Amino acid sequence: MPDPSKPLTSSSPSALAAVEQDILRACSDAKRDRAEVTLIAVSKTFAADAITPVIAAGQRVFGENRVQEAKAKWPELIAAHPGIQLHLIGPLQSNKAKEAVALFDAIHSVDRSSLCAALAKEIAAQNRHPQLFVQINTGEEPQKAGIAPADADAFLAACRNDYGLRISGLMCIPPVDQAPAPHFALTAKIAARNGLTDLSMGMSADFATAIQFGATHVRVGSAIFGHR
Ligand SMILES: *Cc1c(COP(=O)(O)O)cnc(C)c1O
């Protein structure tokens, strides 16, 4: 992790390289191909001048947790740097589905029927098809978004049958006070029995463990950009 007392902008390219080394090592330990794991650099709260050096260092996939914040800073960065992919990793209100489908290449927080309906409508209207993940609330935390594990199979069936949505995978955020491994294992198990290939799991503190449990998308913020 970068030293939080140091200026962040100058340290982020070397922090990115260190995260990349850790991902390589985790893939090698898990006997997985590095190409199976997408690193999402989570740039929430950081301004364009902190993001530009990370783009210059070669990173192209970024994550944001708020539609309005992403809309304010990313269109210009995307126009200036071809090949950027933007992932929405935070909760999405149905009334922002239009903007989300227009801006993001992936949405990791599909978690209720009303949002499915709004997304299906916008995907058809805009003919844009962001990759979709259903968020699973593996810790069944009342304050956290996501589908309860026991409801996941039925919700995934509804996404497909009632809304015509193609869901590519699952996302989870383990409770902060628990070991993440059982949560990653549970998410992987639900995905496997539903024929889903993509697993969005693992953050700065636990992405190596997540890779061990099959993560295909790791969402890493502070280990790259410094503390928020
Ligand atoms: C902020 C955030 C991350 C990144 O967290 P770090 O601990 O900074 O790596 C990952 N996933 C979600 C959903 C987030 O909101």
Short mmCIF file of C-alpha atoms and ligand atoms in Angstrom, two decimals:
data_model
loop_
_atom_site.label_atom_id
_atom_site.label_comp_id
_atom_site.label_asym_id
_atom_site.label_seq_id
_atom_site.Cartn_x
_atom_site.Cartn_y
_atom_site.Cartn_z
CA MET A 1 0.00 0.00 0.00
CA PRO A 2 1.27 3.50 -0.73
CA ASP A 3 2.13 5.68 2.22
CA PRO A 4 -1.00 7.79 2.83
CA SER A 5 1.10 10.73 4.02
CA LYS A 6 2.85 11.03 0.63
CA PRO A 7 1.44 12.93 -2.34
CA LEU A 8 -0.67 10.40 -4.22
CA THR A 9 -0.42 11.47 -7.81
CA SER A 10 3.29 10.83 -8.16
CA SER A 11 3.22 7.45 -6.41
CA SER A 12 0.27 5.87 -8.22
CA PRO A 13 2.13 4.45 -11.28
CA SER A 14 4.56 2.55 -9.04
CA ALA A 15 1.67 1.46 -6.81
CA LEU A 16 -0.07 0.17 -9.95
CA ALA A 17 3.05 -1.81 -10.83
CA ALA A 18 3.14 -3.30 -7.32
CA VAL A 19 -0.53 -4.34 -7.58
CA GLU A 20 0.22 -5.90 -10.95
CA GLN A 21 3.07 -7.92 -9.37
CA ASP A 22 0.71 -9.12 -6.62
CA ILE A 23 -1.90 -10.14 -9.19
CA LEU A 24 0.73 -12.06 -11.18
CA ARG A 25 1.87 -13.86 -8.04
CA ALA A 26 -1.71 -14.69 -6.98
CA CYS A 27 -2.47 -16.06 -10.47
CA SER A 28 0.68 -18.13 -10.43
CA ASP A 29 -0.10 -19.49 -6.92
CA ALA A 30 -3.63 -20.36 -8.04
CA LYS A 31 -2.34 -21.84 -11.33
CA ARG A 32 -4.46 -19.39 -13.23
CA ASP A 33 -3.71 -17.41 -16.36
CA ARG A 34 -3.15 -13.68 -15.72
CA ALA A 35 -5.43 -12.97 -18.70
CA GLU A 36 -8.41 -14.38 -16.75
CA VAL A 37 -8.26 -11.50 -14.25
CA THR A 38 -9.26 -7.93 -15.10
CA LEU A 39 -7.83 -5.25 -12.83
CA ILE A 40 -10.39 -2.49 -12.27
CA ALA A 41 -8.59 0.59 -10.91
CA VAL A 42 -11.15 2.23 -8.62
CA SER A 43 -10.71 5.98 -9.05
CA LYS A 44 -13.69 7.19 -6.98
CA THR A 45 -13.04 10.49 -5.17
CA PHE A 46 -9.86 11.08 -7.22
CA ALA A 47 -9.75 13.91 -9.73
CA ALA A 48 -8.61 13.65 -13.34
CA ASP A 49 -5.08 14.82 -12.49
CA ALA A 50 -4.63 11.80 -10.21
CA ILE A 51 -6.09 9.43 -12.82
CA THR A 52 -4.06 10.60 -15.84
CA PRO A 53 -0.72 9.17 -14.59
CA VAL A 54 -2.38 5.77 -14.10
CA ILE A 55 -3.73 5.88 -17.66
CA ALA A 56 -0.27 6.90 -18.85
CA ALA A 57 1.15 3.85 -17.04
CA GLY A 58 -1.05 1.67 -19.24
CA GLN A 59 -4.16 1.04 -17.12
CA ARG A 60 -7.36 1.13 -19.18
CA VAL A 61 -10.11 -0.31 -16.93
CA PHE A 62 -11.45 1.97 -14.23
CA GLY A 63 -14.20 1.78 -11.62
CA GLU A 64 -16.42 4.47 -10.13
CA ASN A 65 -19.15 4.14 -7.53
CA ARG A 66 -21.31 7.15 -8.40
CA VAL A 67 -22.93 8.00 -11.71
CA GLN A 68 -22.79 11.79 -11.20
CA GLU A 69 -19.12 11.80 -10.23
CA ALA A 70 -18.23 9.59 -13.20
CA LYS A 71 -20.21 11.81 -15.58
CA ALA A 72 -18.35 14.86 -14.33
CA LYS A 73 -14.84 13.53 -14.85
CA TRP A 74 -14.77 10.65 -17.34
CA PRO A 75 -16.18 11.84 -20.73
CA GLU A 76 -13.17 14.10 -21.21
CA LEU A 77 -10.67 11.42 -20.11
CA ILE A 78 -12.35 8.86 -22.40
CA ALA A 79 -12.21 11.26 -25.34
CA ALA A 80 -8.50 11.87 -24.73
CA HIS A 81 -7.48 8.22 -24.16
CA PRO A 82 -8.82 5.59 -26.55
CA GLY A 83 -9.71 2.19 -25.13
CA ILE A 84 -10.87 3.20 -21.66
CA GLN A 85 -13.44 0.87 -20.09
CA LEU A 86 -15.54 2.25 -17.26
CA HIS A 87 -17.20 0.04 -14.62
CA LEU A 88 -19.93 1.14 -12.21
CA ILE A 89 -19.25 -0.65 -8.93
CA GLY A 90 -21.59 1.30 -6.61
CA PRO A 91 -25.35 1.20 -6.08
CA LEU A 92 -27.49 2.38 -8.99
CA GLN A 93 -30.84 4.16 -8.66
CA SER A 94 -33.35 3.23 -11.34
CA ASN A 95 -33.75 6.88 -12.34
CA LYS A 96 -30.02 6.95 -13.25
CA ALA A 97 -30.19 3.82 -15.43
CA LYS A 98 -30.28 5.92 -18.58
CA GLU A 99 -27.06 7.76 -17.74
CA ALA A 100 -25.42 4.58 -16.47
CA VAL A 101 -26.13 2.61 -19.65
CA ALA A 102 -24.85 5.53 -21.72
CA LEU A 103 -21.55 5.90 -19.84
CA PHE A 104 -20.52 2.55 -18.37
CA ASP A 105 -19.19 -0.59 -20.03
CA ALA A 106 -20.09 -2.73 -17.02
CA ILE A 107 -22.51 -2.44 -14.09
CA HIS A 108 -21.66 -4.52 -11.00
CA SER A 109 -24.65 -3.63 -8.82
CA VAL A 110 -27.79 -5.17 -10.33
CA ASP A 111 -29.80 -6.04 -7.23
CA ARG A 112 -33.55 -5.56 -7.66
CA SER A 113 -36.41 -6.00 -10.11
CA SER A 114 -37.16 -2.29 -10.57
CA LEU A 115 -33.54 -1.73 -11.61
CA CYS A 116 -33.72 -4.71 -14.00
CA ALA A 117 -36.75 -3.15 -15.67
CA ALA A 118 -35.04 0.24 -15.98
CA LEU A 119 -31.85 -1.31 -17.37
CA ALA A 120 -33.73 -3.51 -19.87
CA LYS A 121 -35.57 -0.44 -21.18
CA GLU A 122 -32.37 1.62 -21.58
CA ILE A 123 -30.37 -1.22 -23.11
CA ALA A 124 -33.06 -1.57 -25.78
CA ALA A 125 -33.47 2.18 -26.29
CA GLN A 126 -29.74 2.93 -26.56
CA ASN A 127 -28.71 -0.39 -28.10
CA ARG A 128 -25.79 -0.42 -25.70
CA HIS A 129 -25.02 -3.61 -23.80
CA PRO A 130 -22.94 -3.07 -20.67
CA GLN A 131 -21.70 -6.22 -19.01
CA LEU A 132 -23.97 -6.93 -16.04
CA PHE A 133 -23.18 -8.38 -12.62
CA VAL A 134 -25.70 -9.22 -9.92
CA GLN A 135 -24.53 -8.11 -6.48
CA ILE A 136 -24.85 -10.78 -3.78
CA ASN A 137 -25.09 -9.66 -0.15
CA THR A 138 -23.12 -12.67 1.08
CA GLY A 139 -22.94 -11.37 4.66
CA GLU A 140 -26.71 -10.64 4.66
CA GLU A 141 -25.90 -7.21 6.06
CA PRO A 142 -29.05 -5.07 6.32
CA GLN A 143 -27.25 -1.84 5.40
CA LYS A 144 -25.64 -3.37 2.31
CA ALA A 145 -27.08 -3.66 -1.19
CA GLY A 146 -27.36 -6.99 -2.92
CA ILE A 147 -29.50 -10.10 -3.21
CA ALA A 148 -29.52 -12.53 -0.27
CA PRO A 149 -27.72 -15.78 -1.18
CA ALA A 150 -30.94 -17.78 -0.72
CA ASP A 151 -32.75 -15.57 -3.26
CA ALA A 152 -29.97 -15.49 -5.84
CA ASP A 153 -31.09 -18.37 -8.09
CA ALA A 154 -34.65 -17.03 -8.37
CA PHE A 155 -33.43 -13.48 -9.00
CA LEU A 156 -31.05 -14.64 -11.74
CA ALA A 157 -33.89 -16.57 -13.37
CA ALA A 158 -36.08 -13.45 -13.22
CA CYS A 159 -33.33 -11.31 -14.78
CA ARG A 160 -33.27 -13.68 -17.72
CA ASN A 161 -36.91 -14.69 -18.07
CA ASP A 162 -38.79 -11.57 -16.98
CA TYR A 163 -36.42 -8.85 -18.19
CA GLY A 164 -34.38 -10.51 -20.93
CA LEU A 165 -31.14 -9.38 -19.29
CA ARG A 166 -27.93 -11.22 -19.99
CA ILE A 167 -26.13 -11.42 -16.66
CA SER A 168 -22.47 -12.35 -17.00
CA GLY A 169 -21.50 -12.75 -13.37
CA LEU A 170 -21.78 -11.98 -9.68
CA MET A 171 -20.25 -9.34 -7.45
CA CYS A 172 -19.77 -9.36 -3.68
CA ILE A 173 -18.38 -7.11 -0.95
CA PRO A 174 -17.57 -9.20 2.14
CA PRO A 175 -18.36 -7.70 5.57
CA VAL A 176 -15.40 -5.61 6.76
CA ASP A 177 -15.07 -7.50 10.04
CA GLN A 178 -14.98 -11.02 8.60
CA ALA A 179 -12.51 -13.21 6.75
CA PRO A 180 -13.35 -12.73 3.07
CA ALA A 181 -12.60 -16.27 1.84
CA PRO A 182 -15.97 -17.88 2.77
CA HIS A 183 -17.77 -14.99 1.06
CA PHE A 184 -15.72 -15.43 -2.11
CA ALA A 185 -16.32 -19.18 -2.01
CA LEU A 186 -20.09 -18.72 -1.60
CA THR A 187 -20.24 -16.23 -4.48
CA ALA A 188 -18.26 -18.60 -6.71
CA LYS A 189 -20.58 -21.47 -5.81
CA ILE A 190 -23.75 -19.50 -6.66
CA ALA A 191 -22.18 -18.43 -9.96
CA ALA A 192 -21.14 -21.96 -10.87
CA ARG A 193 -24.57 -23.48 -10.29
CA ASN A 194 -26.13 -20.72 -12.40
CA GLY A 195 -23.67 -21.12 -15.26
CA LEU A 196 -22.11 -17.67 -14.76
CA THR A 197 -18.46 -17.18 -15.62
CA ASP A 198 -17.55 -13.78 -14.19
CA LEU A 199 -16.77 -13.04 -10.55
CA SER A 200 -16.26 -9.44 -9.40
CA MET A 201 -14.63 -9.82 -6.01
CA GLY A 202 -11.54 -8.66 -4.18
CA MET A 203 -10.47 -5.15 -3.16
CA SER A 204 -7.12 -3.67 -2.05
CA ALA A 205 -6.94 -5.75 1.14
CA ASP A 206 -8.01 -9.11 -0.27
CA PHE A 207 -7.67 -9.33 -4.05
CA ALA A 208 -5.05 -12.10 -3.86
CA THR A 209 -7.48 -14.25 -1.84
CA ALA A 210 -10.26 -13.43 -4.29
CA ILE A 211 -8.08 -14.59 -7.21
CA GLN A 212 -7.52 -17.86 -5.36
CA PHE A 213 -11.31 -18.28 -5.25
CA GLY A 214 -11.80 -17.55 -8.94
CA ALA A 215 -12.19 -13.76 -9.22
CA THR A 216 -12.22 -12.56 -12.83
CA HIS A 217 -12.54 -8.87 -11.88
CA VAL A 218 -10.71 -7.35 -8.92
CA ARG A 219 -11.71 -3.83 -7.83
CA VAL A 220 -8.64 -2.10 -6.42
CA GLY A 221 -8.72 1.52 -5.26
CA SER A 222 -6.54 2.60 -2.36
CA ALA A 223 -3.64 0.25 -3.20
CA ILE A 224 -3.29 2.16 -6.49
CA PHE A 225 -4.42 5.71 -5.76
CA GLY A 226 -3.63 6.01 -2.07
CA HIS A 227 -6.06 6.45 0.76
CA ARG A 228 -9.29 8.39 0.30
C1 LIG B 1 -14.29 1.68 -3.08
C2 LIG B 1 -14.64 0.32 -3.58
C3 LIG B 1 -13.63 -0.60 -3.94
C4 LIG B 1 -12.15 -0.33 -3.78
O1 LIG B 1 -11.81 -0.39 -2.44
P1 LIG B 1 -10.27 -0.32 -1.95
O2 LIG B 1 -10.30 -0.92 -0.61
O3 LIG B 1 -9.90 1.11 -1.97
O4 LIG B 1 -9.48 -1.11 -2.92
C5 LIG B 1 -14.03 -1.83 -4.44
N1 LIG B 1 -15.34 -2.14 -4.58
C6 LIG B 1 -16.33 -1.28 -4.25
C7 LIG B 1 -17.74 -1.69 -4.44
C8 LIG B 1 -16.01 -0.02 -3.74
O5 LIG B 1 -17.00 0.83 -3.41
#
